[in-house]
PDB file of C-alpha atoms in Angstrom:
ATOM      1  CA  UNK A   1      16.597 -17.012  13.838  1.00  0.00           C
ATOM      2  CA  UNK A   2      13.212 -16.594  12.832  1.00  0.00           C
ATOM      3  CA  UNK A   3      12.047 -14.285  15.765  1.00  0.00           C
ATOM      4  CA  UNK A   4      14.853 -11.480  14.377  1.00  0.00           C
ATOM      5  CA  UNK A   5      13.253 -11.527  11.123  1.00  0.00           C
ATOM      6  CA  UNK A   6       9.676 -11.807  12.522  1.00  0.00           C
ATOM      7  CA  UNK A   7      10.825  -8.685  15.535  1.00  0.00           C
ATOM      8  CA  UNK A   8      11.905  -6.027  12.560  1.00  0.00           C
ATOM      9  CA  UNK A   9       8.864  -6.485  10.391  1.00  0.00           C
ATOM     10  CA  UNK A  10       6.226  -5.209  12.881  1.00  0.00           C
ATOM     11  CA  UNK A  11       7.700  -1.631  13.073  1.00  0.00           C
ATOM     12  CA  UNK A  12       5.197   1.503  11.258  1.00  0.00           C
ATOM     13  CA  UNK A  13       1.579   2.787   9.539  1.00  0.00           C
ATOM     14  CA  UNK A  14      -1.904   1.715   9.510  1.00  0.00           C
ATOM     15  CA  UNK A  15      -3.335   3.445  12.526  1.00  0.00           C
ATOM     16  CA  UNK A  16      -1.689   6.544  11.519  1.00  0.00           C
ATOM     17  CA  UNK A  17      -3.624   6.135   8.646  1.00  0.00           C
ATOM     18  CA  UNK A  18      -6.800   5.307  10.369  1.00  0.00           C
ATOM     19  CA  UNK A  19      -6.595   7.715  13.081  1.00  0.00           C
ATOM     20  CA  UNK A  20      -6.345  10.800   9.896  1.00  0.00           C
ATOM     21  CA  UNK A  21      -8.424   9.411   7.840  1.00  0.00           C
ATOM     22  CA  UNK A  22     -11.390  10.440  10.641  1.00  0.00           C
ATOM     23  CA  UNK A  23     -10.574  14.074  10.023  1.00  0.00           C
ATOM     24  CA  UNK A  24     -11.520  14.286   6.219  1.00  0.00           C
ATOM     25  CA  UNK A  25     -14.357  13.806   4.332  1.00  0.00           C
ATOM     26  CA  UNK A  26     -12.427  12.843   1.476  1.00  0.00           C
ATOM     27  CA  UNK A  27     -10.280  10.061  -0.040  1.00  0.00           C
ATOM     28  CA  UNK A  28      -6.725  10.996  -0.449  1.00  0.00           C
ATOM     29  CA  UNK A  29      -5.002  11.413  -3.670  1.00  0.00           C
ATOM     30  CA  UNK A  30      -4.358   7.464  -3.990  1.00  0.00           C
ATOM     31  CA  UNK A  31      -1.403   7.840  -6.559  1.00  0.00           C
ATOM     32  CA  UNK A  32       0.783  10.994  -5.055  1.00  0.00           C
ATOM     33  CA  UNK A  33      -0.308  10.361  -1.444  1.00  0.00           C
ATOM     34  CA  UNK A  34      -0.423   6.649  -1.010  1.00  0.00           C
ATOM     35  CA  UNK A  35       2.909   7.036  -2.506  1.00  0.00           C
ATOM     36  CA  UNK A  36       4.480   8.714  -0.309  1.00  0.00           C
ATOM     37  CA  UNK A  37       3.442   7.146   2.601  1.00  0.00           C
ATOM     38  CA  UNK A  38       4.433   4.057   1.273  1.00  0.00           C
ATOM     39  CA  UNK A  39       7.936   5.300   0.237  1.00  0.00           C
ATOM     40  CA  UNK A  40       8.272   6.644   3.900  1.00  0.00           C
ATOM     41  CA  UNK A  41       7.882   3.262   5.211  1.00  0.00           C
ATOM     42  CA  UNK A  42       9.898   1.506   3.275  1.00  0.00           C
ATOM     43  CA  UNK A  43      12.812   3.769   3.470  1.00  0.00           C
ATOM     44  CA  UNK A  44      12.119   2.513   7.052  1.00  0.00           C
ATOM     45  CA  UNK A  45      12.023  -0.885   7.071  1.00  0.00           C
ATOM     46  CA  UNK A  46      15.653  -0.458   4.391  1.00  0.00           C
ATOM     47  CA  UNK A  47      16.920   1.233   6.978  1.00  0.00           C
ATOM     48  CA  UNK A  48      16.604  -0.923   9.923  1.00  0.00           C
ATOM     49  CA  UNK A  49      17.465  -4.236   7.240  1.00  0.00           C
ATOM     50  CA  UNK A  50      21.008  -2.244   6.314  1.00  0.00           C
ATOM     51  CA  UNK A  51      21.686  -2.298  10.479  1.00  0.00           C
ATOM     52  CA  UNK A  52      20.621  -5.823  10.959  1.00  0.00           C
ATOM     53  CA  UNK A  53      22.625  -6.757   8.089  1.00  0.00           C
ATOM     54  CA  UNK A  54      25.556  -4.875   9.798  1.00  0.00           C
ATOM     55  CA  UNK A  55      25.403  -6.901  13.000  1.00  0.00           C
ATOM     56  CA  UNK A  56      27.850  -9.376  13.703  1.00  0.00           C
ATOM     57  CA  UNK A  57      25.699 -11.007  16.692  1.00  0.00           C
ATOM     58  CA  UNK A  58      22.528 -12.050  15.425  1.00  0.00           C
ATOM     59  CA  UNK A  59      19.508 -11.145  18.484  1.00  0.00           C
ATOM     60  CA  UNK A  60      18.150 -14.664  19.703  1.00  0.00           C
ATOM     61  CA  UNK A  61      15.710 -13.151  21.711  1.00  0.00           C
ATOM     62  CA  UNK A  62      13.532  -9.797  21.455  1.00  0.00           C
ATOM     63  CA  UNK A  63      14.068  -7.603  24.211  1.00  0.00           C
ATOM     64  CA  UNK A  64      12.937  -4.091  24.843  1.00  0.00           C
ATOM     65  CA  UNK A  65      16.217  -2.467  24.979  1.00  0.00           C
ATOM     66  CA  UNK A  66      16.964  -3.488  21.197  1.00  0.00           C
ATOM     67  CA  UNK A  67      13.612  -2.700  20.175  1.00  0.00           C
ATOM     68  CA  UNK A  68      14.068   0.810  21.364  1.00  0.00           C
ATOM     69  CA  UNK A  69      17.524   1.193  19.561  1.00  0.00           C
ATOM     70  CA  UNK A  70      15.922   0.049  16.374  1.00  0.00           C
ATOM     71  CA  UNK A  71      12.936   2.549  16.917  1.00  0.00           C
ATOM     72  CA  UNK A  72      15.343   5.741  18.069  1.00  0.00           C
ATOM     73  CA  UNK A  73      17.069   5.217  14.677  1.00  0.00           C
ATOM     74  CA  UNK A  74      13.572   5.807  12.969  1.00  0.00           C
ATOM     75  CA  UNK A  75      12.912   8.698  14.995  1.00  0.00           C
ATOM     76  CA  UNK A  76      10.489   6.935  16.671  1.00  0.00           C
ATOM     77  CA  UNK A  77      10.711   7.386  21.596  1.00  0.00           C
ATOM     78  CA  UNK A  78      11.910   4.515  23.394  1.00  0.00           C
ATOM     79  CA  UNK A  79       8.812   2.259  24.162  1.00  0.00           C
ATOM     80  CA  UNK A  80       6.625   2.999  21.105  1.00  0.00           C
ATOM     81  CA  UNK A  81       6.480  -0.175  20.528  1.00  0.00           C
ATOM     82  CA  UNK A  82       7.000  -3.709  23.669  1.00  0.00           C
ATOM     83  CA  UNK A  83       7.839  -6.792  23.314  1.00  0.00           C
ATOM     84  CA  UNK A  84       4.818  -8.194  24.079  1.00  0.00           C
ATOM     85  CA  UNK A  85       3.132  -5.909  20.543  1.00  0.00           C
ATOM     86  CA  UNK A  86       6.087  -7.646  18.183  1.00  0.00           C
ATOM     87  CA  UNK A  87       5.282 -11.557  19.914  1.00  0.00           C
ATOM     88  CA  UNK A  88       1.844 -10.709  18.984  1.00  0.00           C
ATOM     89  CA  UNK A  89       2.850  -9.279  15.584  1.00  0.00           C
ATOM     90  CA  UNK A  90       4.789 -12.783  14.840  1.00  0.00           C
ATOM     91  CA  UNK A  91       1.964 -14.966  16.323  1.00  0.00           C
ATOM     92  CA  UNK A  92      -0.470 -13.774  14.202  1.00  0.00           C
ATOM     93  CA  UNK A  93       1.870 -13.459  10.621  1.00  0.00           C
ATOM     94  CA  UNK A  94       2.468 -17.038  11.187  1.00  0.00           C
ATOM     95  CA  UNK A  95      -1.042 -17.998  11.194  1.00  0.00           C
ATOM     96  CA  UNK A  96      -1.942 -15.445   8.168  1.00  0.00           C
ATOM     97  CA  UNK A  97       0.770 -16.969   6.174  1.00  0.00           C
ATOM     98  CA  UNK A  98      -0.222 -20.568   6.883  1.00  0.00           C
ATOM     99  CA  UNK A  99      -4.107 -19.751   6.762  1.00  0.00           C
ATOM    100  CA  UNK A 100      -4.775 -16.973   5.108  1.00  0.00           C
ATOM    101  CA  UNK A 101      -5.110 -13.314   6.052  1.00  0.00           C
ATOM    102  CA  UNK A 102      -8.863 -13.393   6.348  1.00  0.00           C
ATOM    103  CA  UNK A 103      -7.991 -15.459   9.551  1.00  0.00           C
ATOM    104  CA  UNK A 104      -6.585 -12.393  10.789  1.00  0.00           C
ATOM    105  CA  UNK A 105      -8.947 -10.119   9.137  1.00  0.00           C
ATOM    106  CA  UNK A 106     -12.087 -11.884  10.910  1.00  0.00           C
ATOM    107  CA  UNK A 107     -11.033 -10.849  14.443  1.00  0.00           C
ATOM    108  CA  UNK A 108     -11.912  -6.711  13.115  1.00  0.00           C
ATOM    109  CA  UNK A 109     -15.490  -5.329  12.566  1.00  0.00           C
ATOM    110  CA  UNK A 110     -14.305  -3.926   9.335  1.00  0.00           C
ATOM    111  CA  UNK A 111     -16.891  -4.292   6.236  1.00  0.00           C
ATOM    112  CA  UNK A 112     -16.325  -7.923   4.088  1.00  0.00           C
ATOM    113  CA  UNK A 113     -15.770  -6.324   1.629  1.00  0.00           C
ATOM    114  CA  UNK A 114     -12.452  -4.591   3.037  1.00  0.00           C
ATOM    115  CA  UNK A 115     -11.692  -8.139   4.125  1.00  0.00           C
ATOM    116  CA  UNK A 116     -12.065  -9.716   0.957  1.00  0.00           C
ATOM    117  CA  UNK A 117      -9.927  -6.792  -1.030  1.00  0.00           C
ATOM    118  CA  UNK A 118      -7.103  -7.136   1.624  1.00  0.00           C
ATOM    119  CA  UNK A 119      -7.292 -10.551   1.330  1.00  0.00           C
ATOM    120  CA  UNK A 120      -7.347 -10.586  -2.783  1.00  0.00           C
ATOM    121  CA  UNK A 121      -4.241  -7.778  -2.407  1.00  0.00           C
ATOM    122  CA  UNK A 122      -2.324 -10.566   0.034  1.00  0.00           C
ATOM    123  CA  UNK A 123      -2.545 -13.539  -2.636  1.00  0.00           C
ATOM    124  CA  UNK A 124      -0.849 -10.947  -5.362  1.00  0.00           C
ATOM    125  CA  UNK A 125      -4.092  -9.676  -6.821  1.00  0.00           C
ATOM    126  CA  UNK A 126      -3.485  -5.734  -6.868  1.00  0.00           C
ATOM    127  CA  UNK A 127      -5.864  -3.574  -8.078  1.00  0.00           C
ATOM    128  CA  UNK A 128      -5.610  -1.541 -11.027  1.00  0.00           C
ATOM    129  CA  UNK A 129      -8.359   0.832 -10.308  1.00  0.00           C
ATOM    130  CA  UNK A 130     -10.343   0.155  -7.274  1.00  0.00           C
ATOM    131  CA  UNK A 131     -13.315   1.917  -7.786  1.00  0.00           C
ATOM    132  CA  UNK A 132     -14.256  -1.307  -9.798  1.00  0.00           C
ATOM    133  CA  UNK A 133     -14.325  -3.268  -6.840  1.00  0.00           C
ATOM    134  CA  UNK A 134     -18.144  -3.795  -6.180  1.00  0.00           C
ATOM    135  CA  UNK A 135     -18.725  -2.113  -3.055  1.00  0.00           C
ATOM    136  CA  UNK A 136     -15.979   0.164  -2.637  1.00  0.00           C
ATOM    137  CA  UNK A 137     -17.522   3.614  -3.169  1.00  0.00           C
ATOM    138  CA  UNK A 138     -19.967   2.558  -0.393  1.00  0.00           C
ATOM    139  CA  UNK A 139     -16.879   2.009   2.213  1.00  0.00           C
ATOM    140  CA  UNK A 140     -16.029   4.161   4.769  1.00  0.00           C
ATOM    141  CA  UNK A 141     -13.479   6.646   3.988  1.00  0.00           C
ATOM    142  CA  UNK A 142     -10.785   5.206   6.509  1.00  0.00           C
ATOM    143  CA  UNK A 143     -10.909   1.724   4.642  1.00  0.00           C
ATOM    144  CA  UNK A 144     -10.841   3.274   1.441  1.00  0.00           C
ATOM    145  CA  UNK A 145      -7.754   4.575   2.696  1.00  0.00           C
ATOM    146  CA  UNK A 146      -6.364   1.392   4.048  1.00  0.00           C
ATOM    147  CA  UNK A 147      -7.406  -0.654   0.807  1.00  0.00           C
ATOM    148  CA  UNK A 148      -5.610   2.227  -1.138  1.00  0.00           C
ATOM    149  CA  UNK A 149      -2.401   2.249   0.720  1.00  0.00           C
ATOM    150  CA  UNK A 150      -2.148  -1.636   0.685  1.00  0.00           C
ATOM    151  CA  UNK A 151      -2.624  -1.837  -2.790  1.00  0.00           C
ATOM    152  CA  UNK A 152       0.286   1.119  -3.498  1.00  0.00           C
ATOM    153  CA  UNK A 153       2.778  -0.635  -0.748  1.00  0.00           C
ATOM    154  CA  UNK A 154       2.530  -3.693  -2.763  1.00  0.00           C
ATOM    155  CA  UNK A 155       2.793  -2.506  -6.295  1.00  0.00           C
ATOM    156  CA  UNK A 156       5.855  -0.133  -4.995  1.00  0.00           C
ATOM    157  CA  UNK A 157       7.283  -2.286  -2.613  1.00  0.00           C
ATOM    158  CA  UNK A 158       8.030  -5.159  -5.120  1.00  0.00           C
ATOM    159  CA  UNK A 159      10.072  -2.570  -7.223  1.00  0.00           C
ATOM    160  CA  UNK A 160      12.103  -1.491  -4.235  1.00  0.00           C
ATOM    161  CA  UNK A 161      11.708  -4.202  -1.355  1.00  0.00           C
ATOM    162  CA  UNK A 162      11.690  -7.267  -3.611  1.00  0.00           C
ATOM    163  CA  UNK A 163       8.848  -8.723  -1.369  1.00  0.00           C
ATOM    164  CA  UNK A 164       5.837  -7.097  -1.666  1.00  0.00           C
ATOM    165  CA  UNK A 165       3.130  -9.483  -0.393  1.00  0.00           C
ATOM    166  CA  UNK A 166       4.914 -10.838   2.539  1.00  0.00           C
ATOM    167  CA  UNK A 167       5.909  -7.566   3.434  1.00  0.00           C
ATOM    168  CA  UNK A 168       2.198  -6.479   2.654  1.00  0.00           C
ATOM    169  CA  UNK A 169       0.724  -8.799   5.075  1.00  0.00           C
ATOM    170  CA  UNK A 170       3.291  -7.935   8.200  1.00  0.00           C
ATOM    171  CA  UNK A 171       1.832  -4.153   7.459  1.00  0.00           C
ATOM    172  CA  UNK A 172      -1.746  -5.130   7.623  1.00  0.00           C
ATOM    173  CA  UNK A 173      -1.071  -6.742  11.181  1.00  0.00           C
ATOM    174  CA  UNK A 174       1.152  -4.364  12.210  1.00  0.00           C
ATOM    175  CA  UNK A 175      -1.109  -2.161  11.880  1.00  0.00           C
ATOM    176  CA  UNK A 176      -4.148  -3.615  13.590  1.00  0.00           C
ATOM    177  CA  UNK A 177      -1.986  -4.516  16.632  1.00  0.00           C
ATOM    178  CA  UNK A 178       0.204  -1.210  17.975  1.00  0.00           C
ATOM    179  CA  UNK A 179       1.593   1.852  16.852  1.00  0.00           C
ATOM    180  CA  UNK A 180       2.872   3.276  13.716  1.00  0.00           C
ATOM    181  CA  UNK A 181       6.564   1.699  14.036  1.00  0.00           C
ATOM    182  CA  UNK A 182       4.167  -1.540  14.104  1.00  0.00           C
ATOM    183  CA  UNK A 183       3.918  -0.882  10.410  1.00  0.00           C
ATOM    184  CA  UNK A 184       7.768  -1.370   9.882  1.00  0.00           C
ATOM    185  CA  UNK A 185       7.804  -4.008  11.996  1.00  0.00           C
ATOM    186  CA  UNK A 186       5.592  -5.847  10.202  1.00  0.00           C
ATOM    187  CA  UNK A 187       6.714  -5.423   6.959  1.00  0.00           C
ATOM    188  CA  UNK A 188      10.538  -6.192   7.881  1.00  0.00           C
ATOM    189  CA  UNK A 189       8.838  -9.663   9.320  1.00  0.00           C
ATOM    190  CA  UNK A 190       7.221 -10.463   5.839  1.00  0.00           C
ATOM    191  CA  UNK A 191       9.837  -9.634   3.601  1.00  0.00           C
ATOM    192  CA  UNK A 192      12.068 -11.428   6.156  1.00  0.00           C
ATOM    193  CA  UNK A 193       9.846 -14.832   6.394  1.00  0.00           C
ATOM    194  CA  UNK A 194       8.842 -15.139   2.624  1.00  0.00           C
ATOM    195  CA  UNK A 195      12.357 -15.315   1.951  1.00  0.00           C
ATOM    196  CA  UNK A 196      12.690 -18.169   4.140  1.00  0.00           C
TER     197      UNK A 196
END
C-alpha cells in the first residue's frame, strides 16, 4: 500500500535543473521561470495521481513494466527510470521524513548552506526573498537554482497539490537519485505519504 504511493512520487526535475544550470552564468528569472518549471511538474505528478486513482487493482509491488506505462504517459521512453532508482527513492524519503532531510542532504558535497536552506524549506519555512539568506549570493549558480525552484514548488504546490512539503522533499531526492521523471516520482511519494 505504501510502496504505490512511495513508486509515483519519485518521477521528474532536479538534474534537469542542475545539468542547465552549468550552461549560464546567470540565475534564472526565479518568479516566471521557477514557475513554470514547477507548474510542469506538477501537472505531472496530477496526471499520473488521476490514473492511479482510476485503477481498480491497486500495484502491490513495483515492477518495471508499470513504471514504464506511467512514464510513456508523461512523455517520458520506457526505462527512464528502474525499479531499483524508485526502492532507493522510498528508502531514503522514509528516513528524511523520520530524521530530517539534512540526513539525506549530508550524503552530497553541496555547500551547508544549500543544506541548511533545503532543510529550513522542508520544515515549512519558505523564503520570501532569498537573497537575505546569509550566504546565498556567494552560492554557485546551480544551487541557487535548486534553492529557487524548491522554494517556488512549495509555495505553488500547496495551492494546487495540497501537499507541498511532503511533496517538496520526494523532489529533492528524486532528484539527487535518477532522472528527471525522478522528480515526479518523488513528489507523488510525498504528497502520497504525508497524507498517510
Amino acid at each position: 500500500m505504501k510502496t504505490i504511493a512511495y513508486f509515483f512520487i519519485s518521477l521528474t526535475l532536479l538534474p534537469t535543473i542542475i545539468s542547465c544550470s552549468h550552461e549560464s552564468n546567470t540565475v534564472k528569472n526565479d518568479t516566471a521561470d521557477f514557475k513554470t518549471e514547477v507548474n510542469h511538474l506538477i501537472d505531472d505528478a496530477l496526471l499520473i495521481q488521476d490514473e492511479l486513482s482510476k485503477s481498480r487493482n491497486p500495484i502491490e509491488d513495483i515492477d518495471q513494466e508499470t513504471l514504464d506505462y506511467y512514464a510513456s504517459l508523461l512523455g517520458y521512453d520506457p526505462g527512464i527510470a528502474n525499479v531499483e532508482d524508485v526502492n532507493q527513492l522510498i528508502e531514503h524519503y522514509g528516513i528524511a521524513t523520520e530524521e530530517g532531510l539534512m540526513s539525506f542532504l549530508d550524503q552530497y558535497p553541496i555547500d551547508e548552506v544549500t543544506k541548511q536552506t533545503l532543510d529550513a524549506i522542508s520544515k515549512g519555512n519558505w523564503i520570501e526573498n532569498l537573497n537575505t539568506v546569509p550566504g546565498f549570493s556567494e552560492l554557485d549558480i546551480s544551487e541557487k537554482e535548486i534553492i529557487q525552484f524548491a522554494n517556488t514548488f512549495v509555495i505553488e504546490s500547496e495551492n494546487r497539490f495540497g501537499c507541498g512539503v511532503g511533496a517538496f522533499i520526494g523532489i529533492i531526492i528524486g532528484g539527487f537519485i535518477c532522472t528527471p521523471i525522478c522528480h515526479i516520482i518523488g513528489a507523488i511519494i510525498g504528497c502520497w505519504g504525508g497524507k498517510q
